[in-house]
Short mmCIF file of C-alpha atoms and ligand atoms in Angstrom, two decimals:
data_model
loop_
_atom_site.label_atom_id
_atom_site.label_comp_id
_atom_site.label_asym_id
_atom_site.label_seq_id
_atom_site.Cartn_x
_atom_site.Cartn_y
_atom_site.Cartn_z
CA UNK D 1 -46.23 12.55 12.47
CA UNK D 2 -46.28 9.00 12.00
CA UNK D 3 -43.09 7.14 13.28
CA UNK D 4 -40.83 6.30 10.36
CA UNK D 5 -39.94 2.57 9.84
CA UNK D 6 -37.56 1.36 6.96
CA UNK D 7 -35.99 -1.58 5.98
CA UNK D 8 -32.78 -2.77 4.22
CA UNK D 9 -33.81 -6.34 2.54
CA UNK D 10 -30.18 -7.96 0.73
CA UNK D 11 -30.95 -10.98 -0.96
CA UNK D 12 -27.98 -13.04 0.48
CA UNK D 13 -26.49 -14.02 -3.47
CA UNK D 14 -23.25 -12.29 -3.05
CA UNK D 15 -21.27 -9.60 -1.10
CA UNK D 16 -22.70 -6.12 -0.05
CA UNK D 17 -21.92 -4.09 -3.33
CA UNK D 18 -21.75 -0.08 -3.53
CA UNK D 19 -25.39 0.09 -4.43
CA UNK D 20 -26.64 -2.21 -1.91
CA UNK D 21 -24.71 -0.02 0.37
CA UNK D 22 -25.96 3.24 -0.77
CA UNK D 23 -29.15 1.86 -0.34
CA UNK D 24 -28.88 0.59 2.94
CA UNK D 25 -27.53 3.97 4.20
CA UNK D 26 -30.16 5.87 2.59
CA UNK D 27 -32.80 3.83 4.59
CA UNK D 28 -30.94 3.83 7.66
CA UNK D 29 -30.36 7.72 7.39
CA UNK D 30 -33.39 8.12 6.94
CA UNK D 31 -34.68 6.22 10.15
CA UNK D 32 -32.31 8.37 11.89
CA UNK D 33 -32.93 11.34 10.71
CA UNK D 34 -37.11 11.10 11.63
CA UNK D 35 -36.07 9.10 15.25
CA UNK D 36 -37.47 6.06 13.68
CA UNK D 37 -36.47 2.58 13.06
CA UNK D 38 -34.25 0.56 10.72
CA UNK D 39 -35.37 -2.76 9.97
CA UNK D 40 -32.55 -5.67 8.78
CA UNK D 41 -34.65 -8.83 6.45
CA UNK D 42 -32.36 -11.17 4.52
CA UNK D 43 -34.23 -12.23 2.00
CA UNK D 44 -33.32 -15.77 1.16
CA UNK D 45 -36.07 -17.74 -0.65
CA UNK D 46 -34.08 -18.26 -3.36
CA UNK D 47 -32.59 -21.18 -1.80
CA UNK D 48 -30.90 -21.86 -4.66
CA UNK D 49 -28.58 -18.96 -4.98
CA UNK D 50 -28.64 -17.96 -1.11
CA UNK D 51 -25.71 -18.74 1.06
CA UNK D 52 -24.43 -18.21 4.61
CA UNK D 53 -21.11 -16.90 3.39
CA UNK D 54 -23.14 -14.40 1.78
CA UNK D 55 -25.14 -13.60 4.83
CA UNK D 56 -22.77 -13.51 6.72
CA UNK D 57 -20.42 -11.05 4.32
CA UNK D 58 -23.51 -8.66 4.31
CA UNK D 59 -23.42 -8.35 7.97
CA UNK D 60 -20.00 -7.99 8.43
CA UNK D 61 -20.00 -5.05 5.69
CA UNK D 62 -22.89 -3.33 7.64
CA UNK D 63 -21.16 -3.71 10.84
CA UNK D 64 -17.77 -2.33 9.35
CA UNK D 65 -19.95 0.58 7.77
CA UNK D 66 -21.56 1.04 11.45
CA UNK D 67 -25.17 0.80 9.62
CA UNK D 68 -26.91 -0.30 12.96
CA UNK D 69 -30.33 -2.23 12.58
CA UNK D 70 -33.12 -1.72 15.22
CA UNK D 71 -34.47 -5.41 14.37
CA UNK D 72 -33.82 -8.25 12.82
CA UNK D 73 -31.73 -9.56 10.74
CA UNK D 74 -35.32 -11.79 10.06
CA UNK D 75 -34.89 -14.42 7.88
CA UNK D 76 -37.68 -14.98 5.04
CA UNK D 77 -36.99 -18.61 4.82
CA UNK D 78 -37.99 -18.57 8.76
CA UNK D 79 -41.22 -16.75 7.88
CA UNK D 80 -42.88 -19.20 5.09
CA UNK D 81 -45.83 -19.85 7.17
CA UNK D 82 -46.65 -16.26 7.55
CA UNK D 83 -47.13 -15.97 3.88
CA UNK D 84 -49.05 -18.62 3.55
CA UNK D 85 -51.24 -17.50 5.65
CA UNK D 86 -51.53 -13.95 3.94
CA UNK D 87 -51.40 -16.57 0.52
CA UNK D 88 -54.77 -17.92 2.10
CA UNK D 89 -56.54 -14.83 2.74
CA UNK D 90 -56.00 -13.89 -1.29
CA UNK D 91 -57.60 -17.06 -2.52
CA UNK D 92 -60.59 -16.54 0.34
CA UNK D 93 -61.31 -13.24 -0.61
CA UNK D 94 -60.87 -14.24 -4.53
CA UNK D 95 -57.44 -12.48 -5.16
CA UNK D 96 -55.54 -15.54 -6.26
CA UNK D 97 -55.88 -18.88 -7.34
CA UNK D 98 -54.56 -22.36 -8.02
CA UNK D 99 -52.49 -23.33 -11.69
CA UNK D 100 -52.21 -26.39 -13.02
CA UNK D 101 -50.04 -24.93 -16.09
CA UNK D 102 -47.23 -27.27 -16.57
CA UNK D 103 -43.64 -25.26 -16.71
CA UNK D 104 -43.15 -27.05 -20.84
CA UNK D 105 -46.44 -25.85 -21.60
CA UNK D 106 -46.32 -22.56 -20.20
CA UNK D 107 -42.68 -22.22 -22.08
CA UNK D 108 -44.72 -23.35 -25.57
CA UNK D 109 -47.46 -20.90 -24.95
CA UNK D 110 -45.04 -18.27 -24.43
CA UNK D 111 -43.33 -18.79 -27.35
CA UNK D 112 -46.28 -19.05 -29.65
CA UNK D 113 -47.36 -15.49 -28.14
CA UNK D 114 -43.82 -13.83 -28.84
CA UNK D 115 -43.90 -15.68 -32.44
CA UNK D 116 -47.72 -14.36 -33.11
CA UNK D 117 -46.38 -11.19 -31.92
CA UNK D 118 -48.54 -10.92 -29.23
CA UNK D 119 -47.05 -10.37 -25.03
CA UNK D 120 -45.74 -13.25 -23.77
CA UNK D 121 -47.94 -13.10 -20.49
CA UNK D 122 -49.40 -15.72 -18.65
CA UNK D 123 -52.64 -16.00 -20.31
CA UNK D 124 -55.12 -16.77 -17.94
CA UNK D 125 -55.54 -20.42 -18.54
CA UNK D 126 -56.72 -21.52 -14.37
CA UNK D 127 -58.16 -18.52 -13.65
CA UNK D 128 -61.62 -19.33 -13.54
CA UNK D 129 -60.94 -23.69 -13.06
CA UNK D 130 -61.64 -22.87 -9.35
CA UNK D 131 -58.83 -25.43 -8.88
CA UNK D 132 -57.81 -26.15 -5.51
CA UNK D 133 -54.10 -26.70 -3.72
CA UNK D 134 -52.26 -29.82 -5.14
CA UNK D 135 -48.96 -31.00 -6.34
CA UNK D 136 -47.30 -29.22 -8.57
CA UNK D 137 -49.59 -26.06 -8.43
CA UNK D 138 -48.45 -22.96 -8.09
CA UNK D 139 -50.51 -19.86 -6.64
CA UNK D 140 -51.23 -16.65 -9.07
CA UNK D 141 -52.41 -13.41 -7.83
CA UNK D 142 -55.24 -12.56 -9.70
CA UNK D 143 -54.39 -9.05 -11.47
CA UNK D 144 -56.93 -6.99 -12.04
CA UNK D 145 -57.15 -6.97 -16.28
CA UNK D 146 -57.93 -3.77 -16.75
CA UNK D 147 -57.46 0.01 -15.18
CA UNK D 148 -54.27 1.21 -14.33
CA UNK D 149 -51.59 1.53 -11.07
CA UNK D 150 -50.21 4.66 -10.11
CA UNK D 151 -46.84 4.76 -8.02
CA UNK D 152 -46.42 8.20 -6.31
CA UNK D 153 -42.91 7.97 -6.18
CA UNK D 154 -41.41 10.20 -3.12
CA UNK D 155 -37.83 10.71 -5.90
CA UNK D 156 -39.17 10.15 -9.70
CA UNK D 157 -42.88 11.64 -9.38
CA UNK D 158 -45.80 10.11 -10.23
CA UNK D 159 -45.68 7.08 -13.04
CA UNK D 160 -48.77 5.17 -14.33
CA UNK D 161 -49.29 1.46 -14.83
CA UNK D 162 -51.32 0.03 -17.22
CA UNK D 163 -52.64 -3.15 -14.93
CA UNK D 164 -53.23 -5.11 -18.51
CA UNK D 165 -49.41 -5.07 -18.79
CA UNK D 166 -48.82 -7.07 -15.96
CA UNK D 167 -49.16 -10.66 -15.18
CA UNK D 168 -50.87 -13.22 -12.82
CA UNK D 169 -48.16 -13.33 -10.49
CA UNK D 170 -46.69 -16.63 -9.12
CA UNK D 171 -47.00 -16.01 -5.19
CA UNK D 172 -46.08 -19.30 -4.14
CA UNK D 173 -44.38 -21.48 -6.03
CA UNK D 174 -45.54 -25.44 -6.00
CA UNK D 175 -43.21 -26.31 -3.35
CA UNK D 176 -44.88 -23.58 -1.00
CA UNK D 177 -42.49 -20.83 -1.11
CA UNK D 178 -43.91 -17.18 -1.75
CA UNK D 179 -41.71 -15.26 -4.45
CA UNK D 180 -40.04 -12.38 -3.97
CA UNK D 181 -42.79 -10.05 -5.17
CA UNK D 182 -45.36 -11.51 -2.37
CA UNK D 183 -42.82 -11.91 0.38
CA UNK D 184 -41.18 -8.25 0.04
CA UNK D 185 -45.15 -7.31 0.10
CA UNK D 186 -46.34 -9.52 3.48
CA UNK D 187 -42.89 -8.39 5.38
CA UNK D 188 -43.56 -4.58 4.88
CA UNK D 189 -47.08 -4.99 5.93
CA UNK D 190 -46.50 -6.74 8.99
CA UNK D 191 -43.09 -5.07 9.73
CA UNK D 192 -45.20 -2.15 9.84
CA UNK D 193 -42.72 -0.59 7.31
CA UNK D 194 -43.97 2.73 6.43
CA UNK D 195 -41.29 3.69 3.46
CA UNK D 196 -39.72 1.32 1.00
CA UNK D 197 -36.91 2.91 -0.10
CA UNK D 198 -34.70 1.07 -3.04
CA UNK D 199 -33.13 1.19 -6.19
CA UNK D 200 -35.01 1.90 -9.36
CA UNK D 201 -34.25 -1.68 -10.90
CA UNK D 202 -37.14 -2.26 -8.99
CA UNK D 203 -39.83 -0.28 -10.12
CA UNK D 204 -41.53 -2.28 -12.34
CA UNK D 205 -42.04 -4.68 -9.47
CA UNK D 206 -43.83 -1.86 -7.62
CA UNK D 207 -47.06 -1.76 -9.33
CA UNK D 208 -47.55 -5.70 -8.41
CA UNK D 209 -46.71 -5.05 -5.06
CA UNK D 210 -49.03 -2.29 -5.02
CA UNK D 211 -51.84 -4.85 -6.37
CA UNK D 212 -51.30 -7.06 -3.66
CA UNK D 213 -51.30 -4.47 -1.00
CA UNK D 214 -54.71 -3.37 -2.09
CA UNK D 215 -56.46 -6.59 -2.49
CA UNK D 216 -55.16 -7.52 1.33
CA UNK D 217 -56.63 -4.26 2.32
CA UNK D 218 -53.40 -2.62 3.68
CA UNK D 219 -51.90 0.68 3.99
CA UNK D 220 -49.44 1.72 1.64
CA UNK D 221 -45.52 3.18 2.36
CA UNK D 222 -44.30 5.35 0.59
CA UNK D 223 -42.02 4.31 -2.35
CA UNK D 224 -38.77 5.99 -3.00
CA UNK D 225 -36.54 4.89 -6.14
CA UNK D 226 -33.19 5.62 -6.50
CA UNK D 227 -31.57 6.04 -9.95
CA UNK D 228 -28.67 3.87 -10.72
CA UNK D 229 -25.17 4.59 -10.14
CA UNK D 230 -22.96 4.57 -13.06
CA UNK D 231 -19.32 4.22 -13.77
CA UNK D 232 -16.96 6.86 -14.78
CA UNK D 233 -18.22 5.54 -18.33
CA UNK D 234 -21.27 6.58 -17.11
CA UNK D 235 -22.74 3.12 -17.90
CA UNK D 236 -24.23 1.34 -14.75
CA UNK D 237 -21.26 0.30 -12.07
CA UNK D 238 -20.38 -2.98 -12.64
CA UNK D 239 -17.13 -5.60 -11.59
CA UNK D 240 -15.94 -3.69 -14.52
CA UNK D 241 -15.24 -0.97 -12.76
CA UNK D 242 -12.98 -2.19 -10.35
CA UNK D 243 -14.28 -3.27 -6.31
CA UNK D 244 -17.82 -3.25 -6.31
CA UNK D 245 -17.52 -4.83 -3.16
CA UNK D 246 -17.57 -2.83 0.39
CA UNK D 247 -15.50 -5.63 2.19
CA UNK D 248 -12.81 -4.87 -1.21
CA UNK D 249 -12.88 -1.33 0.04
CA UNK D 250 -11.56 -2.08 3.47
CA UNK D 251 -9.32 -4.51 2.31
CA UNK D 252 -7.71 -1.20 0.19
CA UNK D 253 -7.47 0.64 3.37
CA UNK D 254 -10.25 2.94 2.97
CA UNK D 255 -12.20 4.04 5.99
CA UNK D 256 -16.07 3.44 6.51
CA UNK D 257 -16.20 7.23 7.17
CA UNK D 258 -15.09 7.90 3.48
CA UNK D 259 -17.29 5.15 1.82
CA UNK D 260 -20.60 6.20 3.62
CA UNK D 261 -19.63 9.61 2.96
CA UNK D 262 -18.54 8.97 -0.88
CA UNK D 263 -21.93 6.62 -1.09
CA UNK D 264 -24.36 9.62 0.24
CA UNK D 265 -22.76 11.57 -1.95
CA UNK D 266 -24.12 8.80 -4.93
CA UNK D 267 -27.35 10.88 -5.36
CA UNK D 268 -28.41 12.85 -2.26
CA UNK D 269 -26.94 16.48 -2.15
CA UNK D 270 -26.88 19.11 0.43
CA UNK D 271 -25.69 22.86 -1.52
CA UNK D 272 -22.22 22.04 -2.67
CA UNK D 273 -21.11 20.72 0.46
CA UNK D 274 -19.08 17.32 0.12
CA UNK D 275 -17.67 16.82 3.76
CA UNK D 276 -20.38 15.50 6.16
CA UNK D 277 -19.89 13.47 9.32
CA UNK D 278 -22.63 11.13 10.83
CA UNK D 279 -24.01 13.28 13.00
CA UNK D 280 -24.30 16.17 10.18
CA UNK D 281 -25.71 13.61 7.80
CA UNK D 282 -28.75 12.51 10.36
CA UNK D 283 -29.77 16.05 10.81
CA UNK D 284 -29.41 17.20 7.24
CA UNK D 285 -30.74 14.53 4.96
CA UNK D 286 -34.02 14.49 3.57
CA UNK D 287 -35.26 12.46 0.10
CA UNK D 288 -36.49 15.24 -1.17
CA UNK D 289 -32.87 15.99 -2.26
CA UNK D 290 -32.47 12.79 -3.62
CA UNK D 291 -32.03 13.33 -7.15
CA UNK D 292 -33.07 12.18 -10.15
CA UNK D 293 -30.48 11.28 -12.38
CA UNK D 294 -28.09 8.57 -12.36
CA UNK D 295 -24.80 9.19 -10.03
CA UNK D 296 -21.54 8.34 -10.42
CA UNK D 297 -18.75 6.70 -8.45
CA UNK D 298 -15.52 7.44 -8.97
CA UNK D 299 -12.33 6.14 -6.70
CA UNK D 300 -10.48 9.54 -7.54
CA UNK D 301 -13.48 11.19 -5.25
CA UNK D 302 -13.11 8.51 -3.04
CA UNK D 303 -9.23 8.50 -2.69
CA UNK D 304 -9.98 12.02 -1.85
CA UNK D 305 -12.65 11.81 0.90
CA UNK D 306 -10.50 9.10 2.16
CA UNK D 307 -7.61 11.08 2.82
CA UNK D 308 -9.67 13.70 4.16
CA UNK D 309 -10.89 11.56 6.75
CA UNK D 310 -7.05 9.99 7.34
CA UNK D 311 -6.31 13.33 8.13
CA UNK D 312 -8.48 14.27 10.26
CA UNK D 313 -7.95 10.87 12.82
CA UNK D 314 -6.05 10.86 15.90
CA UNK D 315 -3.22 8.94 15.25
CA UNK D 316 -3.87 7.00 18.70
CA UNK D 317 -7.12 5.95 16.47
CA UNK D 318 -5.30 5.11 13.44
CA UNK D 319 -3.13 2.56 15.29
CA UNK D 320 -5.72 0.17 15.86
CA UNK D 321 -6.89 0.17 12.09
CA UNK D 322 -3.46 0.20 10.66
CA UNK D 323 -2.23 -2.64 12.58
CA UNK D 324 -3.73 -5.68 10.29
CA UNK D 325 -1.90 -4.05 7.27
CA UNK D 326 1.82 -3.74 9.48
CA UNK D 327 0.99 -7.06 10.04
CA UNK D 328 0.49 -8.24 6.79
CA UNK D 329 3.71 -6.96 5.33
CA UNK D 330 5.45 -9.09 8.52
CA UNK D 331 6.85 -5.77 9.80
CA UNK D 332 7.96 -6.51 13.57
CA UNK D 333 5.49 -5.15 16.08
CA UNK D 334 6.18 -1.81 18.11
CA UNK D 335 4.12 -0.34 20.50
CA UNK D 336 1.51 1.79 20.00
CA UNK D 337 2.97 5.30 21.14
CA UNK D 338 6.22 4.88 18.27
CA UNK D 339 3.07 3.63 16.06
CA UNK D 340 1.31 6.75 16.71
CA UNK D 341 4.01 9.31 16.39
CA UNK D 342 4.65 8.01 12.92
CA UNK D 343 1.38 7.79 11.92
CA UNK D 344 1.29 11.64 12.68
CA UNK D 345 4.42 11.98 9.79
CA UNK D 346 2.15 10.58 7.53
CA UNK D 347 -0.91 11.57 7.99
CA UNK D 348 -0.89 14.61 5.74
CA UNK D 349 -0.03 12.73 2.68
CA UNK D 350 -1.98 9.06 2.67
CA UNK D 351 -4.69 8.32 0.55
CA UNK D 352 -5.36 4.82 2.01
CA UNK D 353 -4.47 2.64 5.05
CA UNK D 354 -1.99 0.76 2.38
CA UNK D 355 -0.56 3.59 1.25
CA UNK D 356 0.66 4.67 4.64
CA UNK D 357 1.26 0.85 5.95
CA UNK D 358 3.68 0.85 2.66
CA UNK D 359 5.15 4.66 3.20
CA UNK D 360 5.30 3.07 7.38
CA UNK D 361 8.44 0.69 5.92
CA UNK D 362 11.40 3.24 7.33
CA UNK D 363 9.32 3.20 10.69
CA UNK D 364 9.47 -0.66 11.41
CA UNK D 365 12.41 -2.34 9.70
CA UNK D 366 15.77 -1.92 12.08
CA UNK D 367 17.90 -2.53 8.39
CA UNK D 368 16.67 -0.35 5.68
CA UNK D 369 17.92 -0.71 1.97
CA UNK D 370 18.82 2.40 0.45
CA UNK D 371 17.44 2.92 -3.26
CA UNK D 372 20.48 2.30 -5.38
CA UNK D 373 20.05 5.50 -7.43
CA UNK D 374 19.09 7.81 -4.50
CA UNK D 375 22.22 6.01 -2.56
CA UNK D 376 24.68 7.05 -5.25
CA UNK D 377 23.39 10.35 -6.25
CA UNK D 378 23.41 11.68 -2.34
CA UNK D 379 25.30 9.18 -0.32
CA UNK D 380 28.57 10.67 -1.95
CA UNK D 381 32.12 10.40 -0.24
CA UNK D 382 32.12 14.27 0.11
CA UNK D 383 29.23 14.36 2.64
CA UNK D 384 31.34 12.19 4.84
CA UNK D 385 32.69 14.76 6.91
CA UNK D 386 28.91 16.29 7.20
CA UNK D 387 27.99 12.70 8.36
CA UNK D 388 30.67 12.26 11.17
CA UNK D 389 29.83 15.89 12.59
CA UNK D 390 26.43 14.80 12.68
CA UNK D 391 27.00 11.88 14.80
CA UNK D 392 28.77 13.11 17.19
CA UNK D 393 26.94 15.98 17.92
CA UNK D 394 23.39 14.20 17.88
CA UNK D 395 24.69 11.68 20.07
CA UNK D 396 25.60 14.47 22.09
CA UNK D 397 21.69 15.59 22.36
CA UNK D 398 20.02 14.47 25.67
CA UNK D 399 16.80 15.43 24.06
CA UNK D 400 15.75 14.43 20.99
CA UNK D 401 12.76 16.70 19.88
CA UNK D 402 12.27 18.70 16.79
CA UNK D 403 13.04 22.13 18.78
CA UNK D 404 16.90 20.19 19.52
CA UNK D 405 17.87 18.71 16.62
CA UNK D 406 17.27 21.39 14.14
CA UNK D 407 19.91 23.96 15.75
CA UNK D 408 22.25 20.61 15.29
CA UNK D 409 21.80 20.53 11.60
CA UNK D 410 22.20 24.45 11.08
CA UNK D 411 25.54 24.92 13.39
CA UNK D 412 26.68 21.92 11.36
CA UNK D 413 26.08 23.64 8.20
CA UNK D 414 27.54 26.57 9.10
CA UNK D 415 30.66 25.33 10.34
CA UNK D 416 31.44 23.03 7.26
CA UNK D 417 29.96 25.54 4.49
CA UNK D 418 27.45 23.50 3.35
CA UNK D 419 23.88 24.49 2.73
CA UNK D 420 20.96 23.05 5.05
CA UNK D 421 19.54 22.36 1.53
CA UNK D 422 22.52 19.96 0.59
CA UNK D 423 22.61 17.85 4.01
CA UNK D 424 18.71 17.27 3.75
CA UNK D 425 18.49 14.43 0.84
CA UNK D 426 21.78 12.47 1.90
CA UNK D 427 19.99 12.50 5.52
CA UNK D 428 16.43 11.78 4.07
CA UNK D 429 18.52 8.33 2.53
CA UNK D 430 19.95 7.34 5.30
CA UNK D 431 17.58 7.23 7.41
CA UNK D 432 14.25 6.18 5.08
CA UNK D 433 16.48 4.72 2.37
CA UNK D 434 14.16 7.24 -0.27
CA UNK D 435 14.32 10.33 -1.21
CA UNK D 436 10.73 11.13 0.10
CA UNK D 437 9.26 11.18 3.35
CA UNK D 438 7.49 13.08 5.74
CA UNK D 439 10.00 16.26 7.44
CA UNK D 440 13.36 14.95 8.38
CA UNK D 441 13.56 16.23 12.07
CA UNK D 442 10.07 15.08 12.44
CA UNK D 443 10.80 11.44 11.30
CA UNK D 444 14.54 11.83 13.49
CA UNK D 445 12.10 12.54 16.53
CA UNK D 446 10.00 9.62 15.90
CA UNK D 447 13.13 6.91 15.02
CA UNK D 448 14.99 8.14 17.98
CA UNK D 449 18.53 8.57 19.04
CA UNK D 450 19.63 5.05 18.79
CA UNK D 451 18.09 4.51 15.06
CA UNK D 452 18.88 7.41 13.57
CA UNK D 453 22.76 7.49 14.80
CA UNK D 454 22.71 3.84 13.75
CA UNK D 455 21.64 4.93 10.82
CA UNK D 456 23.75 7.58 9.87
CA UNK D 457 26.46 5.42 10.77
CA UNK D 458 25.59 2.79 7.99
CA UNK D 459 25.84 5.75 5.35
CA UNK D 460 29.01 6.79 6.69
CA UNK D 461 30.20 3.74 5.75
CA UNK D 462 28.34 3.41 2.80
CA UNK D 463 30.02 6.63 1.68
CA UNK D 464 33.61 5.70 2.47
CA UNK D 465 33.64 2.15 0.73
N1 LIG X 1 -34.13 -8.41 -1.96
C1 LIG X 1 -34.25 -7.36 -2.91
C2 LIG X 1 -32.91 -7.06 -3.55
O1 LIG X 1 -31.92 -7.45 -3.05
C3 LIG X 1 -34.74 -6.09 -2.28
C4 LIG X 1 -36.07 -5.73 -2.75
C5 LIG X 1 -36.71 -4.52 -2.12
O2 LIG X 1 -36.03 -3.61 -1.64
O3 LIG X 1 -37.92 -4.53 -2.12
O4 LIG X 1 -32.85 -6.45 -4.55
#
């Protein structure tokens, strides 16, 4: 079998979006999956609208995702003298020629078309001038007028072309840069790309491509097209939506793990499973189960993967990620064994980094405020005597694990004739200031001695003002 090569080619015009990302993955899964390679080509010709912020946001949100590239990133703006050379084999061999066409008059002759009813295609005017290179030309591939182009697309099947419908391509534009159609076509040719796998918005670019391929005399790829993924509208995802952006994702606490599994999921199936890790995902995906209808993305399904994947962490691995969002809300640091104990309590329940940074609040701040309604519904003057009993005996306690202070709380309620049930909420507010939290002699065991009595002792006195 021929060793697999694909490529993930951004145009650097904004941040890495969901479907950029999807795609990406899919390429890069792919590579993995046949042991081949993963190419990385920013593809920045249009100068105009490419930045180094943007670049630079792309890479970040592949490194984040952990989308590893085997070479590259290569820069098309560094390559411009490769396709000119490629440009000068076309007009050799008679594929592509000089225009003179001013921009105005091309505009007026495009308008009289649509107004005559007729396509508003470029209409041929220097194809036969035998014009040669000069300012202000531009370079048109020379489309063959009649006949037809068939894709054999690896997801949607086979669709025909009719080659009339298409236009003399601009290739490179009169200040020397190729356009995107010829540049996409000379990089997977010499990048020895052997599958070009992308989303369908650019199918209709595929038959050119295909054109210039065969008039350079070069092997095909494969072409793969992805449908689009929609909104829970089910129209295509858009800032509408919400994020769009994978750098917005980790910014809302959501693990890479989650996303890439949520974005395979946008499209590619596998039986009903929904749970895959990396490792799973290289040996089980193929395009063949690539569907081929439209997906769609919704942040319930993500939420849920998410917490899935929070779950399933060591909490000594959790520490390192949570840390930026402790430190965000100014919380005072604490080191990373307290850090992971708590993150343990709270693991069961997050859906997001933020949502357990925010639930961490009872963890980090010495002085908690107590909710005013859960302080005066539980914090009541007749759990005083519960309170004082409490202290003293916990303070009592050389060790402070689950296994010792639950026997503390049921001799206490036994003595004073309370129900366990009734000490557990005016507990739960003193020492989280809420009425929910992870289990109480869980979160005691994680506070410690010091905190909690401390604690209890500012409800004692909250309860006998
Ligand atoms: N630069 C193109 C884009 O961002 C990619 C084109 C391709 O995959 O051929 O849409």
């Amino acid at each position: 079998m021929e060793p697999v090569i694909t490529r993930f080619p951004p145009s650097p015009t904004g941040a890495l979006h969901i479907g950029g990302a999807r795609t990406a993955l899919f390429n890069w899964l792919f590579a993995r999956s046949r042991g081949g390679k993963f190419v990385l080509r920013i593809e920045d010709t249009d100068i105009e609208r490419s930045t180094e912020e943007s670049v630079k946001a792309i890479l970040d949100a592949m490194e984040w995702l952990d989308l590893n590239w085997d070479e590259g990133p290569y820069y098309q703006t560094h390559r411009l003298e490769v396709y000119r050379e490629y440009a000068k084999k076309l007009v050799d061999s008679g594929h592509a020629y000089w225009c003179e066409c001013r921009p105005e008059d091309l505009e007026e002759r495009r308008k009289a078309a649509l107004a005559e009813g007729r396509k508003p295609k470029y209409d041929g005017a220097c194809r036969d001038k035998g014009l040669s290179e000069g300012p202000n030309r531009v370079l048109r591939f020379r489309t063959p007028q009649a006949g037809t182009t068939l894709l054999q697309d690896i997801i949607k099947g086979p669709i025909e072309f009719e080659n009339e419908e298409l236009d003399d391509l601009v290739i490179l534009k009169s200040d020397g840069i190729a356009t995107y159609n010829f540049a996409v076509v000379i990089d997977d040719i010499t990048m020895g790309i052997t599958h070009v796998i992308r989303g369908d918005d650019h199918v209709n670019n595929t038959p050119r491509q295909i054109l210039i391929y065969r008039a350079l005399g070069a092997k095909l790829p494969r072409f793969g097209h992805m449908p689009m993924i929609h909104g829970e509208d089910r129209s295509p995802l858009s800032k509408r939506h919400g994020a769009t952006s994978v750098m917005e994702y980790k910014k809302m606490g959501v693990l890479p793990e989650a996303l890439l599994n949520c974005l395979v999921r946008l499209g590619w199936s596998h039986g009903d499973e929904e749970i895959f890790s990396r490792d799973e995902l290289i040996e089980k995906f193929s395009l063949e189960n690539v569907g081929k209808s439209p997906s769609i993305f919704t942040m319930e399904k993500l939420l849920w993967l998410n917490a899935h994947y929070i779950k399933e962490k060591r909490p000594e691995d959790l520490t390192g990620l949570l840390r930026p969002f402790l430190t965000e809300r100014n919380y005072p640091g604490k080191p990373d064994a307290f850090l992971a104990g708590a993150i343990r309590t709270l693991q069961p329940r997050a859906h997001t980094l933020v949502e357990m940074a925010d639930a961490m609040r009872f963890y980090m701040v010495e002085q908690i405020e107590f909710e005013p309604e859960a302080a005066k519904k539980f914090l009541t003057a007749d759990m005083a005597g519960v309170f004082s009993r409490l202290i003293g005996e916990l303070s009592a306690l050389s060790d402070f694990g689950e296994a010792s202070l639950e026997p503390v709380f049921r001799n206490t309620a036994e003595d004073l004739k309370v129900k366990l049930g009734k000490i557990a909420q005016p507990v739960r507010v003193a020492l989280t200031g809420g009425t929910k939290s992870p289990g109480l002699f869980e979160i005691m065991e994680v506070l410690g001695k010091q905190s909690v009595i401390a604690r209890l002792q500012k409800a004692l006195r909250y309860m006998e003002q």
